[in-house]
Amino acid sequence: MSCTLLQAAHEDDRVFEMADYQGAVARWCPGCGDHSVLTAAQRLMADEQLRPETTVFVSGIGCSSRFPHYMKTYGFHGVHGRALPVATGLKLTRPDLDVFVVMGDGDCVSIGASHWVHAIRYNVDMVALLLDNQIYGLTKKQTSPTTPQGYKSNTQPHGTYLVPMNPMEVTLGVTNASFVAQTAEFVPAHLFATLKAAHRHKGFAFVRILQRCPHFTPDLFSDAVKKPDLVEILTHPEGIHAEGIDGIYKNQIRHDPADIHAARELAEDSSKVRLGLFFRDESRARYDEIRSVPKRTAREKIELLNEDFDRYAV
Ligand code: SF4
Ligand code: MG
């Protein structure tokens, strides 16, 4: 057997543990919800046996955007608000990769909002995580588009002026949305089950993760953490099944994730912390299927380039 074949056989036999996905030591504040999301992502990788060399985490700028440094996979820590176009280009040219996007609320809902809307519509097969702590953490407690009205920040010290944007409502309102879920890092079993469902979805899986920032906004989710009855879980045979939470989270309602009108109504009512799969439709058009880039060798690419140069040469 040649060296290459031996290597391939060896690679096929590999079994990955969570530790195989652990990168640098995470430098988020103690108690930051980002730690919980990182653990859930590494657990997902091991559970699904994703190969580190074909898994990519793409991020923008913000506390949560340090995520790729803490994964022992490929990663791209890019420019503020631009994680989605980078990830889209990557997936179109390398459809064999598992692509995950990690964004904060400033990154996705503010500066990256135009990319966010079109990424939903393009429905390229990837997982997009919005780690929503409802504040700009990295730049020290500035109002973000999801900061609750009246909440005092360093940029609006008398209280945030505007009604916050609701990322679930926006996502569900965009044409061609195909997977829209909400979870919370403080319900780890639900977070893990949601990441798994999102990864298995064929299309753009948008997951809003309610995330605690104990450093700047320690009070934002404290009620929901202390009183599980304030959290409402969406249940359905086609929905998300989180193991072992029924005894604690007894406030559950049935919601059919095929019903987009009911999903929009549930999303509109932001008075409740509601976790579950709001909507899924795998039949929606995917840009990566419609415009798949054929695999070409380096020589073929050069020949195509030369043809183009010849066409425009004077
Ligand atoms: Fe986490 Fe907030 Fe600290 Fe940023 S500032 S690392 S979001 S706790
Ligand atoms: Mg934030």
Short mmCIF file of C-alpha atoms and ligand atoms in Angstrom, two decimals:
data_model
loop_
_atom_site.label_atom_id
_atom_site.label_comp_id
_atom_site.label_asym_id
_atom_site.label_seq_id
_atom_site.Cartn_x
_atom_site.Cartn_y
_atom_site.Cartn_z
CA MET A 1 0.00 0.00 0.00
CA SER A 2 1.39 3.42 -0.92
CA CYS A 3 2.07 6.08 1.73
CA THR A 4 -0.88 8.12 0.48
CA LEU A 5 -3.28 5.19 0.74
CA LEU A 6 -1.95 4.29 4.18
CA GLN A 7 -2.53 7.87 5.27
CA ALA A 8 -6.08 7.85 3.85
CA ALA A 9 -6.89 4.58 5.63
CA HIS A 10 -5.49 6.00 8.83
CA GLU A 11 -7.57 9.18 8.42
CA ASP A 12 -10.75 7.21 7.82
CA ASP A 13 -10.21 5.42 11.12
CA ARG A 14 -9.87 8.60 13.11
CA VAL A 15 -12.26 9.13 16.01
CA PHE A 16 -12.44 12.69 17.27
CA GLU A 17 -12.95 13.71 20.89
CA MET A 18 -14.03 17.15 22.07
CA ALA A 19 -10.41 17.90 22.96
CA ASP A 20 -9.47 17.51 19.28
CA TYR A 21 -11.42 20.69 18.50
CA GLN A 22 -10.05 22.79 21.36
CA GLY A 23 -7.85 25.65 20.18
CA ALA A 24 -6.33 28.44 22.25
CA VAL A 25 -7.50 29.09 25.83
CA ALA A 26 -10.63 31.26 25.65
CA ARG A 27 -10.03 34.76 27.00
CA TRP A 28 -13.64 35.81 27.52
CA CYS A 29 -14.66 37.10 30.96
CA PRO A 30 -15.44 34.46 33.60
CA GLY A 31 -19.12 33.53 33.34
CA CYS A 32 -19.47 34.91 29.80
CA GLY A 33 -22.10 33.01 27.82
CA ASP A 34 -19.67 32.64 24.92
CA HIS A 35 -17.91 29.84 26.87
CA SER A 36 -21.13 27.84 26.85
CA VAL A 37 -21.55 28.25 23.08
CA LEU A 38 -17.92 27.21 22.50
CA THR A 39 -18.43 24.03 24.53
CA ALA A 40 -21.66 23.23 22.67
CA ALA A 41 -19.92 23.74 19.31
CA GLN A 42 -17.04 21.44 20.28
CA ARG A 43 -19.52 18.86 21.55
CA LEU A 44 -21.39 19.06 18.24
CA MET A 45 -18.18 18.54 16.26
CA ALA A 46 -17.36 15.41 18.25
CA ASP A 47 -20.94 14.13 18.13
CA GLU A 48 -21.12 14.55 14.35
CA GLN A 49 -17.47 13.50 13.89
CA LEU A 50 -16.72 16.55 11.76
CA ARG A 51 -13.21 16.55 10.36
CA PRO A 52 -11.24 19.53 11.72
CA GLU A 53 -9.57 20.06 8.35
CA THR A 54 -12.91 20.44 6.53
CA THR A 55 -14.62 22.60 9.17
CA VAL A 56 -14.38 26.39 9.10
CA PHE A 57 -15.51 29.02 11.59
CA VAL A 58 -15.89 32.51 10.14
CA SER A 59 -16.44 35.57 12.32
CA GLY A 60 -16.50 39.35 12.19
CA ILE A 61 -15.51 41.62 15.08
CA GLY A 62 -16.73 41.56 18.66
CA CYS A 63 -16.24 39.49 21.81
CA SER A 64 -17.88 36.40 20.29
CA SER A 65 -15.92 36.85 17.08
CA ARG A 66 -12.82 35.52 18.81
CA PHE A 67 -14.48 32.13 18.40
CA PRO A 68 -12.29 30.82 15.52
CA HIS A 69 -9.16 31.23 17.69
CA TYR A 70 -10.61 28.82 20.22
CA MET A 71 -11.48 26.08 17.72
CA LYS A 72 -8.84 23.72 16.37
CA THR A 73 -10.40 23.86 12.90
CA TYR A 74 -9.86 26.29 10.05
CA GLY A 75 -11.04 29.79 10.84
CA PHE A 76 -11.29 33.33 9.53
CA HIS A 77 -11.50 36.22 12.00
CA GLY A 78 -12.40 38.94 9.58
CA VAL A 79 -13.83 42.41 9.31
CA HIS A 80 -16.70 43.92 11.27
CA GLY A 81 -20.05 42.86 9.80
CA ARG A 82 -18.54 40.95 6.86
CA ALA A 83 -18.50 37.37 8.11
CA LEU A 84 -21.47 36.31 5.97
CA PRO A 85 -20.10 37.32 2.53
CA VAL A 86 -16.77 35.66 3.37
CA ALA A 87 -18.57 32.48 4.42
CA THR A 88 -20.81 32.58 1.33
CA GLY A 89 -17.81 32.81 -1.01
CA LEU A 90 -16.12 29.99 0.85
CA LYS A 91 -19.10 27.66 0.65
CA LEU A 92 -19.71 28.39 -3.03
CA THR A 93 -16.14 27.49 -3.97
CA ARG A 94 -15.69 24.67 -1.43
CA PRO A 95 -19.10 22.99 -0.95
CA ASP A 96 -17.37 20.10 0.82
CA LEU A 97 -16.63 22.30 3.85
CA ASP A 98 -18.80 22.58 6.95
CA VAL A 99 -19.13 26.33 7.39
CA PHE A 100 -20.13 28.02 10.65
CA VAL A 101 -20.52 31.77 11.07
CA VAL A 102 -20.29 33.43 14.48
CA MET A 103 -21.61 36.98 14.85
CA GLY A 104 -22.53 39.32 17.67
CA ASP A 105 -25.57 41.60 17.65
CA GLY A 106 -23.51 44.64 16.65
CA ASP A 107 -21.80 42.62 13.94
CA CYS A 108 -24.90 41.02 12.40
CA VAL A 109 -27.84 43.30 13.21
CA SER A 110 -26.07 46.64 12.77
CA ILE A 111 -23.10 46.99 10.40
CA GLY A 112 -23.68 43.58 8.81
CA ALA A 113 -27.45 43.91 8.44
CA SER A 114 -27.47 44.13 4.65
CA HIS A 115 -25.35 40.97 4.37
CA TRP A 116 -27.57 39.25 6.91
CA VAL A 117 -30.76 39.93 4.93
CA HIS A 118 -29.26 38.72 1.65
CA ALA A 119 -27.61 35.68 3.23
CA ILE A 120 -31.07 34.60 4.41
CA ARG A 121 -32.41 35.06 0.88
CA TYR A 122 -29.47 33.30 -0.80
CA ASN A 123 -29.99 30.36 1.56
CA VAL A 124 -26.47 28.97 1.14
CA ASP A 125 -25.89 25.83 3.18
CA MET A 126 -24.19 26.96 6.42
CA VAL A 127 -24.90 27.58 10.10
CA ALA A 128 -25.13 31.22 11.20
CA LEU A 129 -24.97 31.86 14.94
CA LEU A 130 -26.03 35.21 16.34
CA LEU A 131 -24.66 35.47 19.87
CA ASP A 132 -26.99 38.17 21.11
CA ASN A 133 -25.97 39.75 24.42
CA GLN A 134 -27.90 42.89 23.47
CA ILE A 135 -24.89 45.19 23.89
CA TYR A 136 -21.54 46.00 22.26
CA GLY A 137 -19.26 44.24 24.76
CA LEU A 138 -15.86 44.60 23.09
CA THR A 139 -16.23 48.37 22.82
CA LYS A 140 -17.40 48.64 26.45
CA LYS A 141 -21.16 48.76 26.82
CA GLN A 142 -22.46 50.68 23.85
CA THR A 143 -26.09 50.49 22.75
CA SER A 144 -26.60 47.91 19.99
CA PRO A 145 -29.69 47.44 17.79
CA THR A 146 -31.00 44.76 20.19
CA THR A 147 -30.44 46.67 23.46
CA PRO A 148 -33.77 46.97 25.33
CA GLN A 149 -35.40 50.40 25.26
CA GLY A 150 -34.50 52.42 28.36
CA TYR A 151 -31.40 50.32 29.13
CA LYS A 152 -28.53 52.59 30.23
CA SER A 153 -25.34 52.23 28.23
CA ASN A 154 -22.15 54.26 27.81
CA THR A 155 -23.42 55.74 24.53
CA GLN A 156 -26.99 56.41 25.76
CA PRO A 157 -26.48 56.96 29.53
CA HIS A 158 -30.04 58.18 30.07
CA GLY A 159 -31.43 55.00 28.59
CA THR A 160 -31.53 53.52 25.08
CA TYR A 161 -33.91 55.63 22.99
CA LEU A 162 -35.33 53.25 20.43
CA VAL A 163 -37.37 50.07 20.53
CA PRO A 164 -34.92 47.20 19.85
CA MET A 165 -34.83 45.28 16.60
CA ASN A 166 -36.10 41.75 16.90
CA PRO A 167 -33.73 39.48 14.93
CA MET A 168 -36.24 36.62 14.83
CA GLU A 169 -38.94 38.82 13.37
CA VAL A 170 -36.55 40.22 10.77
CA THR A 171 -35.21 36.80 9.73
CA LEU A 172 -38.69 35.31 9.43
CA GLY A 173 -39.73 38.28 7.32
CA VAL A 174 -37.05 37.75 4.67
CA THR A 175 -38.00 35.91 1.48
CA ASN A 176 -36.57 32.40 1.29
CA ALA A 177 -35.77 31.96 5.02
CA SER A 178 -35.37 28.22 5.53
CA PHE A 179 -34.34 27.56 9.16
CA VAL A 180 -34.94 29.95 12.04
CA ALA A 181 -34.40 28.95 15.66
CA GLN A 182 -33.87 30.60 19.01
CA THR A 183 -32.01 29.12 21.95
CA ALA A 184 -30.12 30.32 25.04
CA GLU A 185 -26.62 29.54 26.20
CA PHE A 186 -27.97 29.18 29.75
CA VAL A 187 -30.02 26.13 28.67
CA PRO A 188 -27.06 24.03 27.42
CA ALA A 189 -29.08 20.94 26.42
CA HIS A 190 -31.35 23.09 24.27
CA LEU A 191 -28.39 24.95 22.81
CA PHE A 192 -26.68 21.70 21.81
CA ALA A 193 -29.86 20.20 20.29
CA THR A 194 -30.42 23.42 18.32
CA LEU A 195 -26.88 23.46 16.94
CA LYS A 196 -27.30 19.85 15.88
CA ALA A 197 -30.58 20.53 14.07
CA ALA A 198 -29.05 23.61 12.43
CA HIS A 199 -26.02 21.68 11.23
CA ARG A 200 -28.18 18.92 9.75
CA HIS A 201 -30.37 21.43 7.89
CA LYS A 202 -29.64 21.82 4.19
CA GLY A 203 -29.66 25.58 3.68
CA PHE A 204 -28.97 28.72 5.69
CA ALA A 205 -29.64 27.84 9.34
CA PHE A 206 -30.04 30.97 11.43
CA VAL A 207 -29.79 30.50 15.19
CA ARG A 208 -30.22 33.37 17.61
CA ILE A 209 -28.55 32.52 20.90
CA LEU A 210 -29.53 34.60 23.93
CA GLN A 211 -26.21 35.23 25.58
CA ARG A 212 -25.28 36.59 28.98
CA CYS A 213 -22.65 39.29 29.35
CA PRO A 214 -21.96 39.30 33.11
CA HIS A 215 -19.45 42.11 32.72
CA PHE A 216 -21.69 44.80 31.21
CA THR A 217 -25.30 43.57 31.31
CA PRO A 218 -25.50 41.10 34.22
CA ASP A 219 -29.20 41.75 34.79
CA LEU A 220 -30.51 41.17 31.25
CA PHE A 221 -31.26 37.44 31.45
CA SER A 222 -31.03 36.96 35.23
CA ASP A 223 -34.80 36.47 35.67
CA ALA A 224 -34.97 33.84 32.93
CA VAL A 225 -31.98 32.03 34.45
CA LYS A 226 -33.46 32.00 37.98
CA LYS A 227 -37.09 31.28 37.02
CA PRO A 228 -37.38 28.56 34.35
CA ASP A 229 -41.14 29.18 34.16
CA LEU A 230 -40.39 32.47 32.39
CA VAL A 231 -38.87 30.45 29.53
CA GLU A 232 -41.30 29.00 27.01
CA ILE A 233 -40.16 25.96 25.01
CA LEU A 234 -41.61 25.27 21.56
CA THR A 235 -42.28 21.57 21.05
CA HIS A 236 -43.23 19.48 18.03
CA PRO A 237 -42.22 16.08 16.61
CA GLU A 238 -40.49 18.01 13.78
CA GLY A 239 -38.98 20.54 16.19
CA ILE A 240 -35.95 20.55 18.50
CA HIS A 241 -35.70 17.85 21.16
CA ALA A 242 -33.49 18.82 24.07
CA GLU A 243 -32.76 15.92 26.40
CA GLY A 244 -33.50 16.21 30.12
CA ILE A 245 -35.06 19.67 30.27
CA ASP A 246 -38.76 18.78 30.58
CA GLY A 247 -38.62 18.50 34.39
CA ILE A 248 -37.21 22.04 34.70
CA TYR A 249 -38.77 23.85 31.76
CA LYS A 250 -42.41 22.95 32.16
CA ASN A 251 -43.75 25.94 30.28
CA GLN A 252 -44.06 24.36 26.82
CA ILE A 253 -46.27 25.07 23.83
CA ARG A 254 -46.77 23.09 20.65
CA HIS A 255 -45.68 24.86 17.48
CA ASP A 256 -45.48 23.35 14.00
CA PRO A 257 -42.23 24.63 12.42
CA ALA A 258 -43.78 24.29 8.96
CA ASP A 259 -46.21 27.12 9.78
CA ILE A 260 -44.49 30.41 8.93
CA HIS A 261 -47.48 32.57 9.88
CA ALA A 262 -47.59 31.07 13.39
CA ALA A 263 -43.79 31.44 13.58
CA ARG A 264 -44.03 35.14 12.77
CA GLU A 265 -46.73 35.65 15.39
CA LEU A 266 -44.61 33.93 18.03
CA ALA A 267 -41.57 35.99 17.06
CA GLU A 268 -43.49 39.27 17.18
CA ASP A 269 -44.32 38.77 20.84
CA SER A 270 -40.96 39.53 22.43
CA SER A 271 -42.43 39.69 25.95
CA LYS A 272 -41.41 36.05 26.47
CA VAL A 273 -38.11 34.18 26.33
CA ARG A 274 -39.17 31.62 23.77
CA LEU A 275 -36.82 28.83 22.70
CA GLY A 276 -37.25 26.39 19.86
CA LEU A 277 -37.47 25.87 16.14
CA PHE A 278 -39.69 28.62 14.78
CA PHE A 279 -39.50 27.65 11.11
CA ARG A 280 -37.93 25.12 8.77
CA ASP A 281 -38.46 24.42 5.08
CA GLU A 282 -35.77 22.45 3.28
CA SER A 283 -37.49 22.82 -0.09
CA ARG A 284 -36.47 26.48 -0.40
CA ALA A 285 -34.10 27.37 -3.25
CA ARG A 286 -30.40 27.30 -2.39
CA TYR A 287 -28.00 29.55 -4.24
CA ASP A 288 -25.15 27.09 -3.75
CA GLU A 289 -27.14 24.46 -5.67
CA ILE A 290 -28.31 26.82 -8.41
CA ARG A 291 -24.88 28.37 -8.99
CA SER A 292 -22.56 25.56 -7.92
CA VAL A 293 -18.99 26.15 -9.08
CA PRO A 294 -17.63 23.11 -10.98
CA LYS A 295 -14.48 21.52 -9.57
CA ARG A 296 -11.49 22.42 -11.73
CA THR A 297 -7.83 21.61 -11.61
CA ALA A 298 -5.30 24.43 -11.33
CA ARG A 299 -4.41 23.93 -15.00
CA GLU A 300 -8.07 24.24 -16.06
CA LYS A 301 -8.42 27.42 -14.00
CA ILE A 302 -5.35 28.94 -15.68
CA GLU A 303 -6.70 28.01 -19.13
CA LEU A 304 -10.03 29.67 -18.32
CA LEU A 305 -8.23 32.78 -17.08
CA ASN A 306 -6.15 32.91 -20.24
CA GLU A 307 -9.30 32.60 -22.37
CA ASP A 308 -10.76 35.58 -20.50
CA PHE A 309 -7.54 37.61 -20.89
CA ASP A 310 -7.52 36.83 -24.63
CA ARG A 311 -11.13 37.97 -24.98
CA TYR A 312 -10.40 41.38 -23.48
CA ALA A 313 -6.86 41.85 -24.83
CA VAL A 314 -6.47 44.77 -27.26
FE1 SF4 B 1 -18.37 38.16 27.43
FE2 SF4 B 1 -19.35 40.55 28.05
FE3 SF4 B 1 -16.87 39.89 28.78
FE4 SF4 B 1 -17.44 40.32 26.22
S1 SF4 B 1 -17.52 41.85 27.87
S2 SF4 B 1 -16.21 38.64 27.03
S3 SF4 B 1 -19.53 39.50 26.06
S4 SF4 B 1 -18.77 38.95 29.51
MG MG B 2 -23.07 42.10 21.50
#
